[in-house]
C-alpha cells in the first residue's frame, strides 16, 4: 500500500515537473516546481544587515588595498603592484571619483638605476601617526620576482603633512631581514614608545613574522618567523559571498597561505591577524621593542584570545580601547573591547566596568556592521568619530578564482560609519 501510494505521487509529480523551467528534484510532499525562495525563512532577506547604513565616501576604478585619512579629512588610497603595474601606487582623493598621485607623480615609478629606497616599488598601505606624519609601507617586491624584496626597496617612509608632505626620513628594512621572502604588508606607529617611537609591521609571507623598528636609530628586528602565530592554517579554505575560496594557477589548485597581515596598536599591545585563518593575536609592544629578548621569550609573550569567526585583512584601533577587525568572510566589520572600563556586560563572572585590560578569556568579538556592500574590507582608519574602510573584492581576483578568471566588478567603494571615537594614540 505504502509503496503503491509513493509511486502514484511520484508519477503525478513527474508529470507536473515537465512544465518546470529549471531542473527539479523528485517531488516532495506535493510541492511542484514553484520557486519557494520568497518564503520568509529562506528568503534573500534572511541575510541580516547589522548596524547603521554605510555612507559611501569614494569610488575607485582599481581595487585599493590601503586607506588613510589626514586630519583635514583628505582620503588616501594605495594600489600596490603585487600582480602588475598600477597607474599610481598612492593617491589622494580630489572628489568622489577623482584622485591624484601622492605625494607626487615622480615617486610612483622607480626608474632604471634609481636608488630603490627613494621611490615606490610596491606600496601596500599608508598610515597617519599622532604627529601629523603620513607613513607609506613599501614591500619592495617587484611582481616579476615575488620571491625576494629588492634590497633597499623594502621600507617605511615618513612624510610630514605639516610641510606639504615633505619626506622626513626613510627606514629601510635591512637586507638580512628580507630573507625567506619577507613581504612587509602593513604598519602602525607608536610615537611615544621608547626614546623616539616605534614602528610595527606585519610580514605576510608564508613563514610570516612581526617586525619592529626603533625610530630613533633605525634598528630593526623580525620576530615569530615560521611559528604558527603568524602562519596560515594548513590547507585553509575560506568562504566568500557563500563560496569556498582556493588558490588557483590556471586549473592547478592549492591553498592560500598568506600569513600575518592586518595590524593595530591598542592599549600597549601589538595586535595582528593571520589572513588565511580565523585567528588573531597580541603581544606587548614593550616585548617587541626589547631587541635583547630571545625569540622564544617573544613567542612566550604572545596571547591568543580565541578564534574570531572570519578571515580578516585589516585591523584598526580607537581611543576607547576597541579593536576593529575587517571580517571578509562575513561581509562584516567586527570589534572587541580590550579595556575593562568600556565593557558593558558581565562575562565569565567579571562585571561590566572596572579597570585594566580585558582578560583574554573574556574577549567577546562582536559585529559592528554587516552589509552586502562590504566586499572584502581591507584597510580601515578612524577620524573624527568615524570609521572609514576601503573594499577590493580580493577573493574575486584572478589568483583566487578557477582558471584565474577575474570576477571583480568595479567601481570599488570606500565607506564610513559613525563609531563615536577617535584613533588610538
Ligand atoms: C607610472 O607607471 C604607470 C604604469 O606604467 C603609468 O601608468 C604612469 O603613467 C606612470 N607615472 C608617471 C608619472 O610616469
Ligand atoms: C605641495 O606639493 C605638491 C606636490 O609635490 C606641489 O604640486 C605643490 O605645489 C606644493 N605646494 C606648496 C604650497 O608647496
Ligand atoms: C621590475 O622587474 C622588471 C623585469 O625585470 C623590470 O623591467 C622593472 O624595471 C622592475 N621594476 C622595478 C621598480 O624595479
Ligand atoms: C613637521 O613639520 C613641522 C613644521 O615645520 C615641524 O614643526 C615638525 O617638527 C615636523 N614633524 C616632524 C615629525 O619632523
Ligand atoms: C630565515 O630562515 C632561517 C632558517 O629558518 C632563519 O634562521 C632566519 O632567521 C630567517 N630569517 C628571516 C629574516 O626570516
Ligand atoms: C632605541 O634607540 C635609541 C637610540 O639608539 C636607544 O637609546 C633606545 O634605548 C632604543 N630602544 C628603545 C626601547 O627606545
Ligand atoms: C619551520 O619550523 C618547522 C618546525 O615547526 C621546522 O621543521 C622547519 O624546518 C622550519 N623551517 C624553516 C625554513 O625554518
Ligand atoms: C603557474 O603555472 C605555470 C605553468 O605550469 C608555471 O610556469 C608558473 O610558475 C606557476 N605560477 C606560480 C605562481 O606558481
Ligand atoms: C604607545 O606607547 C605608550 C608608551 O608605552 C603606551 O602608553 C600607549 O598605550 C601605546 N599606544 C597604543 C595605542 O598602544
Ligand atoms: C553593550 O553595548 C552594545 C553596543 O555598544 C549593545 O549592543 C549592548 O546591548 C550593550 N549591552 C548591555 C548589557 O547593555
Ligand atoms: C582557461 O582560460 C584560458 C584563457 O585564459 C582558456 O583558453 C582555457 O580554455 C581555460 N581553461 C579552462 C579549463 O577553462
Ligand atoms: C514548503 C512550502 O512552503 N511550500 C510552498 C511552496 O510554494 C507553493 C506555491 O506557492 C506552496 O503551495 C507550497 O506550500
Coordinates of C-alpha atoms and ligand atoms in Angstrom, one line a residue:
X1 CA 0.0 0.0 0.0
X2 CA 2.7 2.4 1.1
X3 CA 4.8 1.6 -1.9
X4 CA 1.9 2.0 -4.4
X5 CA 1.0 5.4 -2.9
X6 CA 4.5 6.6 -3.2
X7 CA 4.7 5.5 -6.8
X8 CA 1.5 7.3 -7.6
X9 CA 2.7 10.5 -6.0
X10 CA 6.0 10.2 -8.0
X11 CA 4.1 9.7 -11.3
X12 CA 1.8 12.7 -10.7
X13 CA 4.6 15.0 -9.7
X14 CA 6.8 13.8 -12.6
X15 CA 4.0 14.9 -15.0
X16 CA 3.8 18.3 -13.3
X17 CA 7.6 18.6 -13.3
X18 CA 7.6 18.6 -17.1
X19 CA 6.4 22.2 -17.0
X20 CA 9.3 23.3 -14.8
X21 CA 11.7 25.9 -16.3
X22 CA 14.6 24.6 -14.2
X23 CA 15.9 21.1 -13.2
X24 CA 13.8 19.8 -10.3
X25 CA 14.3 17.4 -7.5
X26 CA 12.0 14.4 -7.2
X27 CA 8.6 15.5 -5.7
X28 CA 8.4 16.3 -2.0
X29 CA 5.1 16.3 -0.2
X30 CA 3.2 17.5 -3.2
X31 CA 5.3 20.6 -3.8
X32 CA 5.6 21.4 -7.5
X33 CA 8.3 23.3 -9.4
X34 CA 7.4 26.7 -7.9
X35 CA 10.2 28.7 -6.7
X36 CA 9.8 28.9 -2.9
X37 CA 12.6 31.5 -2.4
X38 CA 10.2 34.1 -1.2
X39 CA 9.1 32.0 1.8
X40 CA 10.4 34.2 4.7
X41 CA 12.7 31.6 6.4
X42 CA 14.6 31.1 3.2
X43 CA 14.4 34.5 1.5
X44 CA 17.4 36.6 0.5
X45 CA 16.3 39.0 3.2
X46 CA 17.5 36.4 5.8
X47 CA 21.0 37.9 5.1
X48 CA 20.6 40.0 8.1
X49 CA 22.0 43.5 7.8
X50 CA 23.6 44.6 11.1
X51 CA 24.5 48.1 12.2
X52 CA 23.8 51.5 10.7
X53 CA 23.7 52.3 7.0
X54 CA 27.1 52.9 5.4
X55 CA 28.0 56.2 3.8
X56 CA 29.9 55.9 0.5
X57 CA 32.9 58.3 0.6
X58 CA 34.8 57.3 -2.6
X59 CA 34.7 55.1 -5.7
X60 CA 37.9 53.7 -7.2
X61 CA 38.4 52.3 -10.7
X62 CA 41.2 50.0 -9.5
X63 CA 40.9 47.8 -6.3
X64 CA 42.6 49.6 -3.4
X65 CA 44.3 47.8 -0.5
X66 CA 45.3 50.7 1.8
X67 CA 43.4 53.6 3.2
X68 CA 44.2 56.6 5.4
X69 CA 42.8 60.0 6.3
X70 CA 44.6 63.1 7.3
X71 CA 43.3 65.5 9.9
X72 CA 41.6 67.6 7.2
X73 CA 39.6 64.5 6.1
X74 CA 41.6 64.0 2.9
X75 CA 41.3 60.4 1.8
X76 CA 44.5 58.5 0.7
X77 CA 44.4 55.1 -1.1
X78 CA 47.0 52.6 -2.2
X79 CA 47.1 50.5 -5.3
X80 CA 50.0 48.1 -4.9
X81 CA 51.8 46.3 -7.7
X82 CA 51.5 42.7 -6.4
X83 CA 50.4 41.3 -9.8
X84 CA 51.2 44.0 -12.3
X85 CA 51.6 47.8 -12.8
X86 CA 49.0 50.3 -11.5
X87 CA 48.9 53.9 -12.7
X88 CA 49.8 55.3 -9.3
X89 CA 50.6 53.5 -6.0
X90 CA 49.4 56.1 -3.6
X91 CA 46.8 58.7 -4.4
X92 CA 44.9 61.4 -2.7
X93 CA 41.1 61.7 -3.5
X94 CA 40.1 65.0 -5.0
X95 CA 36.4 64.1 -5.4
X96 CA 34.1 61.1 -5.1
X97 CA 35.7 59.6 -8.2
X98 CA 38.9 61.6 -8.9
X99 CA 42.3 61.0 -7.5
X100 CA 45.8 62.5 -7.9
X101 CA 49.2 60.7 -7.3
X102 CA 50.5 61.4 -3.8
X103 CA 52.9 62.9 -2.6
X104 CA 53.8 63.4 -6.3
X105 CA 53.8 61.7 -9.6
X106 CA 57.5 61.1 -10.0
X107 CA 57.9 59.0 -6.8
X108 CA 55.3 56.4 -8.1
X109 CA 57.7 54.8 -10.6
X110 CA 61.3 53.8 -9.7
X111 CA 63.3 54.2 -12.9
X112 CA 66.2 52.0 -14.0
X113 CA 69.2 52.7 -11.9
X114 CA 67.4 54.8 -9.3
X115 CA 68.1 54.1 -5.6
X116 CA 65.1 51.8 -4.7
X117 CA 64.9 53.5 -1.2
X118 CA 63.9 56.8 -2.8
X119 CA 60.9 55.8 -4.8
X120 CA 57.9 53.4 -4.7
X121 CA 58.3 49.8 -5.7
X122 CA 55.1 48.2 -4.2
X123 CA 53.2 50.3 -1.6
X124 CA 50.7 48.4 0.4
X125 CA 49.3 50.9 2.8
X126 CA 49.5 54.5 4.2
X127 CA 49.0 55.3 7.9
X128 CA 48.8 58.5 9.8
X129 CA 50.6 58.8 13.1
X130 CA 49.9 61.1 16.1
X131 CA 52.3 63.8 14.9
X132 CA 50.6 64.5 11.6
X133 CA 53.1 62.4 9.7
X134 CA 51.8 60.0 6.9
X135 CA 53.7 56.7 6.6
X136 CA 53.9 54.6 3.5
X137 CA 54.8 51.0 3.6
X138 CA 56.6 49.5 0.6
X139 CA 57.1 45.7 0.4
X140 CA 59.9 46.4 -2.1
X141 CA 58.8 43.3 -4.0
X142 CA 58.8 43.6 -7.8
X143 CA 55.8 41.5 -9.1
X144 CA 58.1 40.0 -11.7
X145 CA 60.2 38.4 -9.0
X146 CA 58.0 37.8 -6.0
X147 CA 60.4 35.6 -4.1
X148 CA 62.5 38.4 -2.6
X149 CA 62.2 42.1 -2.0
X150 CA 64.7 44.4 -3.7
X151 CA 67.4 45.3 -1.1
X152 CA 66.8 48.9 -0.1
X153 CA 63.3 48.8 -1.6
X154 CA 61.5 47.4 1.4
X155 CA 60.9 50.3 3.7
X156 CA 58.7 52.7 5.5
X157 CA 58.7 56.4 4.5
X158 CA 57.6 59.3 6.7
X159 CA 56.0 62.3 5.1
X160 CA 55.4 65.4 7.1
X161 CA 51.8 66.7 6.3
X162 CA 52.7 70.0 8.1
X163 CA 55.2 70.8 5.4
X164 CA 53.3 69.7 2.3
X165 CA 54.3 66.0 2.6
X166 CA 58.0 66.6 2.6
X167 CA 60.0 63.4 3.2
X168 CA 61.3 63.4 6.8
X169 CA 63.1 60.0 6.8
X170 CA 63.1 56.6 5.2
X171 CA 63.7 53.5 7.3
X172 CA 64.8 50.6 5.0
X173 CA 64.4 47.1 6.2
X174 CA 67.9 45.6 6.5
X175 CA 68.7 43.1 3.7
X176 CA 69.4 40.3 6.2
X177 CA 65.7 40.6 7.3
X178 CA 64.5 40.2 3.8
X179 CA 65.4 36.5 3.8
X180 CA 62.7 33.9 3.4
X181 CA 60.5 36.1 1.2
X182 CA 59.8 38.8 3.8
X183 CA 56.7 40.6 2.5
X184 CA 56.1 43.8 4.5
X185 CA 52.3 44.3 4.4
X186 CA 51.1 46.8 7.0
X187 CA 52.5 49.2 9.6
X188 CA 51.4 51.1 12.7
X189 CA 53.4 53.7 14.6
X190 CA 53.6 54.4 18.3
X191 CA 55.2 57.9 18.6
X192 CA 55.5 57.7 22.4
X193 CA 57.1 54.3 22.9
X194 CA 60.8 54.2 23.7
X195 CA 63.1 57.2 23.1
X196 CA 61.6 58.3 19.8
X197 CA 58.8 56.0 18.8
X198 CA 58.5 52.6 17.2
X199 CA 57.0 51.1 14.0
X200 CA 55.5 47.7 14.0
X201 CA 55.0 45.8 10.7
X202 CA 53.5 42.5 9.6
X203 CA 55.2 40.2 7.2
X204 CA 52.5 38.4 5.2
X205 CA 54.8 35.8 3.6
X206 CA 54.2 32.1 4.1
X207 CA 56.6 32.0 7.0
X208 CA 55.2 35.2 8.4
X209 CA 56.6 37.5 11.1
X210 CA 56.3 40.7 13.0
X211 CA 58.9 43.4 12.6
X212 CA 59.7 46.3 14.9
X213 CA 61.8 49.4 14.0
X214 CA 63.2 51.7 16.7
X215 CA 62.6 55.1 15.0
X216 CA 65.3 56.8 17.0
X217 CA 68.2 54.9 15.5
X218 CA 66.5 52.9 12.6
X219 CA 67.4 49.5 14.1
X220 CA 65.1 46.6 13.2
X221 CA 64.1 43.2 14.5
X222 CA 62.0 40.4 12.9
X223 CA 60.3 38.0 15.3
X224 CA 58.0 35.0 15.3
X225 CA 59.1 33.8 11.8
X226 CA 57.9 30.3 11.0
X227 CA 55.7 30.0 14.1
X228 CA 52.0 29.1 13.9
X229 CA 51.0 32.5 15.4
X230 CA 52.0 34.2 12.1
X231 CA 51.2 31.4 9.6
X232 CA 48.2 30.3 7.7
X233 CA 46.1 27.2 8.8
X234 CA 47.5 24.3 6.7
X235 CA 45.0 23.7 3.9
X236 CA 43.0 26.8 4.7
X237 CA 39.8 27.3 2.7
X238 CA 37.9 30.4 3.4
X239 CA 34.4 31.4 2.1
X240 CA 33.4 34.5 0.3
X241 CA 29.8 35.6 -0.6
X242 CA 28.9 32.0 0.2
X243 CA 31.5 30.3 -2.0
X244 CA 34.6 28.4 -0.9
X245 CA 37.9 30.0 -1.9
X246 CA 41.1 28.3 -3.1
X247 CA 44.3 29.5 -4.7
X248 CA 44.4 28.8 -8.4
X249 CA 47.2 28.8 -11.0
X250 CA 45.2 28.1 -14.2
X251 CA 43.5 24.8 -13.3
X252 CA 46.0 23.8 -10.6
X253 CA 44.5 24.1 -7.1
X254 CA 46.4 25.0 -4.0
X255 CA 45.6 26.7 -0.7
X256 CA 46.0 30.3 0.2
X257 CA 48.9 30.6 2.7
X258 CA 49.0 34.3 3.4
X259 CA 50.4 34.9 7.0
X260 CA 50.3 37.8 9.4
X261 CA 48.6 40.7 7.6
X262 CA 46.4 43.2 9.5
X263 CA 48.0 45.1 12.4
X264 CA 46.9 47.6 15.0
X265 CA 48.2 49.1 18.2
X266 CA 45.9 49.2 21.2
X267 CA 46.3 49.5 24.9
X268 CA 50.1 49.0 24.8
X269 CA 49.8 45.8 22.7
X270 CA 50.5 44.9 19.1
X271 CA 47.5 43.1 17.6
X272 CA 47.7 41.2 14.3
X273 CA 45.6 38.8 12.3
X274 CA 46.7 35.8 10.2
X275 CA 44.9 36.3 6.9
X276 CA 44.4 32.7 5.8
X277 CA 43.0 31.7 9.1
X278 CA 40.4 32.9 11.6
X279 CA 43.0 33.7 14.2
X280 CA 44.3 36.9 15.8
X281 CA 46.9 37.5 18.5
X282 CA 48.6 40.2 20.6
X283 CA 51.9 40.8 22.3
X284 CA 53.0 43.7 24.5
X285 CA 54.7 46.5 22.5
X286 CA 57.4 46.6 25.2
X287 CA 58.3 43.0 24.3
X288 CA 58.6 43.7 20.6
X289 CA 60.6 46.8 21.4
X290 CA 63.1 44.9 23.5
X291 CA 65.6 43.6 21.0
X292 CA 67.6 41.8 23.7
X293 CA 64.9 39.2 24.3
X294 CA 65.3 35.8 22.7
X295 CA 62.9 34.6 20.0
X296 CA 61.5 32.1 22.4
X297 CA 60.8 34.8 25.0
X298 CA 58.9 36.9 22.4
X299 CA 56.9 33.8 21.4
X300 CA 56.1 33.0 25.0
X301 CA 54.6 36.5 25.4
X302 CA 52.1 36.1 22.6
X303 CA 48.5 35.8 23.6
X304 CA 45.8 34.0 21.6
X305 CA 42.3 35.3 22.7
X306 CA 40.4 32.7 20.6
X307 CA 39.3 32.5 17.0
X308 CA 37.1 35.2 15.6
X309 CA 34.9 33.5 13.0
X310 CA 36.3 35.1 9.9
X311 CA 39.3 35.5 7.6
X312 CA 40.4 39.1 8.1
X313 CA 42.7 41.5 6.2
X314 CA 42.8 44.7 8.3
X315 CA 42.8 45.9 11.9
X316 CA 42.5 49.3 13.4
X317 CA 42.0 50.7 16.9
X318 CA 40.2 53.6 18.6
X319 CA 40.9 55.7 21.7
X320 CA 38.3 53.8 23.8
X321 CA 40.2 50.5 23.9
X322 CA 38.3 49.0 21.0
X323 CA 40.0 46.9 18.2
X324 CA 38.2 46.7 14.9
X325 CA 38.7 43.8 12.5
X326 CA 37.6 43.6 8.9
X327 CA 35.8 40.2 8.6
X328 CA 35.9 39.5 4.9
X329 CA 34.2 36.1 5.1
X330 CA 31.2 37.6 6.8
X331 CA 30.8 40.9 4.8
X332 CA 31.4 42.5 8.2
X333 CA 33.4 44.7 10.5
X334 CA 33.9 43.1 13.9
X335 CA 35.1 44.7 17.1
X336 CA 36.3 43.7 20.5
X337 CA 36.8 45.7 23.7
X338 CA 40.3 45.4 25.2
X339 CA 39.8 47.8 28.2
X340 CA 37.6 46.6 31.0
X341 CA 36.3 50.2 31.7
X342 CA 34.4 50.1 28.4
X343 CA 33.0 46.6 28.8
X344 CA 29.2 46.9 29.4
X345 CA 28.3 43.2 30.0
X346 CA 29.1 40.6 32.6
X347 CA 31.4 38.0 31.1
X348 CA 32.5 34.8 32.9
X349 CA 31.6 36.4 36.2
X350 CA 33.5 39.7 35.6
X351 CA 31.0 42.6 35.9
X352 CA 30.9 45.5 33.4
X353 CA 33.3 48.4 34.1
X354 CA 36.4 48.2 36.2
X355 CA 39.9 48.9 35.1
X356 CA 42.8 47.4 33.3
X357 CA 43.0 45.2 30.3
X358 CA 40.2 42.7 29.5
X359 CA 41.4 39.1 30.3
X360 CA 41.9 37.2 27.1
X361 CA 39.4 34.6 28.2
X362 CA 36.8 37.4 28.4
X363 CA 37.3 38.7 24.9
X364 CA 33.9 38.7 23.1
X365 CA 34.2 39.6 19.4
X366 CA 31.0 41.3 18.1
X367 CA 29.7 42.5 14.8
X368 CA 29.7 46.3 14.3
X369 CA 28.3 46.2 10.8
X370 CA 27.4 43.7 8.2
X371 CA 26.3 44.6 4.7
X372 CA 26.4 43.2 1.2
X373 CA 28.4 46.4 0.3
X374 CA 31.3 45.1 2.5
X375 CA 33.1 43.2 -0.3
X376 CA 36.5 42.4 1.4
X377 CA 37.0 45.4 3.5
X378 CA 40.8 45.6 3.5
X379 CA 42.2 48.6 5.4
X380 CA 40.4 50.8 7.9
X381 CA 41.2 54.1 9.6
X382 CA 39.5 56.3 12.3
X383 CA 39.0 60.1 12.3
X384 CA 36.5 62.4 13.9
X385 CA 34.3 59.8 15.4
X386 CA 34.0 57.8 12.2
X387 CA 35.5 54.5 10.9
X388 CA 36.5 54.6 7.2
X389 CA 37.4 51.5 5.2
X390 CA 38.1 50.5 1.6
X391 CA 36.9 47.4 -0.2
X392 CA 38.6 45.5 -3.1
X393 CA 36.8 42.1 -3.6
X394 CA 40.1 40.3 -3.2
X395 CA 38.6 36.8 -3.2
X396 CA 37.2 37.5 -6.7
X397 CA 40.6 38.3 -8.1
X398 CA 42.4 36.0 -10.6
X399 CA 44.7 34.2 -8.1
X400 CA 41.6 33.1 -6.1
X401 CA 39.3 32.0 -9.0
X402 CA 39.3 28.9 -11.1
X403 CA 41.5 29.3 -14.2
X404 CA 42.3 32.8 -12.9
X405 CA 39.1 34.4 -14.1
X406 CA 38.9 38.0 -12.8
X407 CA 35.4 38.2 -11.2
X408 CA 35.9 41.6 -9.6
X409 CA 33.5 44.3 -10.7
X410 CA 34.3 47.9 -10.1
X411 CA 33.9 50.6 -9.1
X412 CA 35.4 49.7 -5.7
X413 CA 33.7 51.5 -2.8
X414 CA 35.1 53.1 0.3
X415 CA 32.7 53.8 3.1
X416 CA 32.4 55.2 6.6
X417 CA 30.1 54.9 9.6
X418 CA 29.8 56.6 12.9
X419 CA 31.5 55.0 15.9
X420 CA 31.8 57.9 18.3
X421 CA 35.6 57.5 18.9
X422 CA 38.9 58.9 17.7
X423 CA 42.0 56.9 16.6
X424 CA 44.1 55.1 19.2
X425 CA 47.2 57.0 20.3
Ligands
LIG1 C1 54.0 55.2 -13.7 O1 53.8 54.0 -14.3 C2 52.4 53.7 -14.6 C3 52.3 52.2 -15.1 O2 53.2 52.0 -16.2 C4 51.9 54.6 -15.6 O3 50.5 54.4 -15.9 C5 52.0 56.0 -15.1 O4 51.7 57.0 -16.0 C6 53.5 56.3 -14.7 N1 53.5 57.6 -14.0 C7 54.4 58.5 -14.3 C8 54.4 59.8 -13.5 O5 55.2 58.4 -15.2
LIG2 C1 52.9 70.8 -2.4 O1 53.4 69.6 -3.2 C2 52.8 69.4 -4.4 C3 53.3 68.1 -5.0 O2 54.7 68.0 -5.0 C4 53.1 70.6 -5.3 O3 52.4 70.4 -6.5 C5 52.6 71.8 -4.7 O4 53.0 73.0 -5.4 C6 53.2 72.0 -3.3 N1 52.6 73.1 -2.6 C7 53.3 74.0 -2.0 C8 52.5 75.1 -1.3 O5 54.5 74.0 -1.9
LIG3 C1 60.7 45.0 -12.1 O1 61.3 44.0 -12.9 C2 61.2 44.2 -14.3 C3 61.7 43.0 -15.0 O2 62.9 42.7 -14.5 C4 62.0 45.5 -14.7 O3 61.8 45.8 -16.0 C5 61.4 46.7 -13.8 O4 62.3 47.8 -14.0 C6 61.5 46.3 -12.4 N1 60.8 47.4 -11.6 C7 61.4 48.0 -10.6 C8 60.6 49.1 -9.9 O5 62.4 47.7 -10.2
LIG4 C1 56.8 68.6 10.6 O1 57.0 70.0 10.2 C2 56.7 70.9 11.2 C3 56.7 72.3 10.6 O2 58.0 72.6 10.0 C4 57.6 70.7 12.3 O3 57.3 71.6 13.4 C5 57.6 69.3 12.8 O4 58.5 69.1 13.8 C6 57.8 68.3 11.7 N1 57.5 67.0 12.2 C7 58.4 66.0 12.2 C8 58.0 64.7 12.8 O5 59.5 66.2 11.8
LIG5 C1 65.2 32.7 7.5 O1 65.1 31.3 7.8 C2 66.2 30.9 8.6 C3 66.1 29.4 8.7 O2 64.9 29.0 9.3 C4 66.2 31.6 9.9 O3 67.3 31.1 10.7 C5 66.2 33.1 9.7 O4 66.1 33.7 11.0 C6 65.1 33.5 8.8 N1 65.3 35.0 8.5 C7 64.3 35.8 8.3 C8 64.6 37.2 8.1 O5 63.1 35.4 8.3
LIG6 C1 66.1 52.9 20.6 O1 67.2 53.6 20.1 C2 67.8 54.6 21.0 C3 69.0 55.2 20.3 O2 69.9 54.1 20.0 C4 68.1 53.9 22.3 O3 68.6 54.9 23.2 C5 66.9 53.2 22.9 O4 67.3 52.5 24.1 C6 66.4 52.2 21.9 N1 65.3 51.4 22.4 C7 64.1 51.9 22.9 C8 63.2 50.9 23.5 O5 63.9 53.1 22.8
LIG7 C1 59.9 25.8 10.4 O1 59.6 25.2 11.6 C2 59.4 23.8 11.5 C3 59.0 23.3 12.8 O2 57.8 23.9 13.2 C4 60.7 23.2 11.0 O3 60.6 21.8 10.8 C5 61.2 23.8 9.7 O4 62.5 23.4 9.4 C6 61.2 25.3 9.9 N1 61.5 25.9 8.6 C7 62.3 26.9 8.4 C8 62.5 27.4 7.0 O5 62.9 27.5 9.3
LIG8 C1 51.8 28.6 -12.7 O1 51.9 27.6 -13.6 C2 52.8 27.8 -14.6 C3 52.7 26.7 -15.6 O2 52.7 25.5 -15.0 C4 54.2 28.0 -14.0 O3 55.2 28.3 -15.0 C5 54.2 29.1 -13.0 O4 55.4 29.2 -12.4 C6 53.1 28.9 -12.0 N1 53.0 30.1 -11.2 C7 53.0 30.1 -9.9 C8 52.9 31.4 -9.2 O5 53.2 29.1 -9.2
LIG9 C1 52.2 53.7 22.9 O1 53.2 53.5 23.9 C2 52.9 54.1 25.1 C3 54.1 54.1 26.0 O2 54.5 52.7 26.2 C4 51.6 53.5 25.7 O3 51.3 54.1 26.9 C5 50.5 53.5 24.7 O4 49.4 52.8 25.2 C6 50.9 53.0 23.4 N1 49.8 53.3 22.4 C7 49.0 52.3 22.0 C8 47.9 52.7 21.0 O5 49.1 51.1 22.2
LIG10 C1 26.5 47.0 25.3 O1 26.7 47.9 24.2 C2 26.4 47.3 22.9 C3 26.7 48.3 21.8 O2 27.7 49.2 22.2 C4 24.9 47.0 22.9 O3 24.6 46.4 21.7 C5 24.6 46.0 24.0 O4 23.2 45.8 24.1 C6 25.1 46.6 25.3 N1 24.9 45.6 26.4 C7 24.3 45.9 27.5 C8 24.1 44.7 28.5 O5 23.9 47.0 27.8
LIG11 C1 41.3 28.9 -19.1 O1 41.4 30.2 -19.6 C2 42.0 30.2 -20.9 C3 42.0 31.7 -21.3 O2 42.7 32.4 -20.4 C4 41.3 29.4 -21.9 O3 41.9 29.4 -23.1 C5 41.1 27.9 -21.4 O4 40.3 27.2 -22.2 C6 40.5 28.0 -20.0 N1 40.6 26.6 -19.4 C7 39.6 26.1 -18.8 C8 39.8 24.7 -18.3 O5 38.5 26.7 -18.6
LIG12 C1 7.3 24.4 2.0 C2 6.4 25.4 1.3 O1 6.2 26.5 1.9 N1 6.0 25.1 0.1 C3 5.2 26.1 -0.7 C4 6.0 26.4 -2.0 O2 5.2 27.2 -2.8 C5 4.0 26.7 -3.2 C6 3.3 27.6 -4.1 O3 3.3 28.9 -3.6 C7 3.1 26.4 -1.9 O4 1.9 25.8 -2.3 C8 3.9 25.5 -1.0 O5 3.1 25.3 0.2

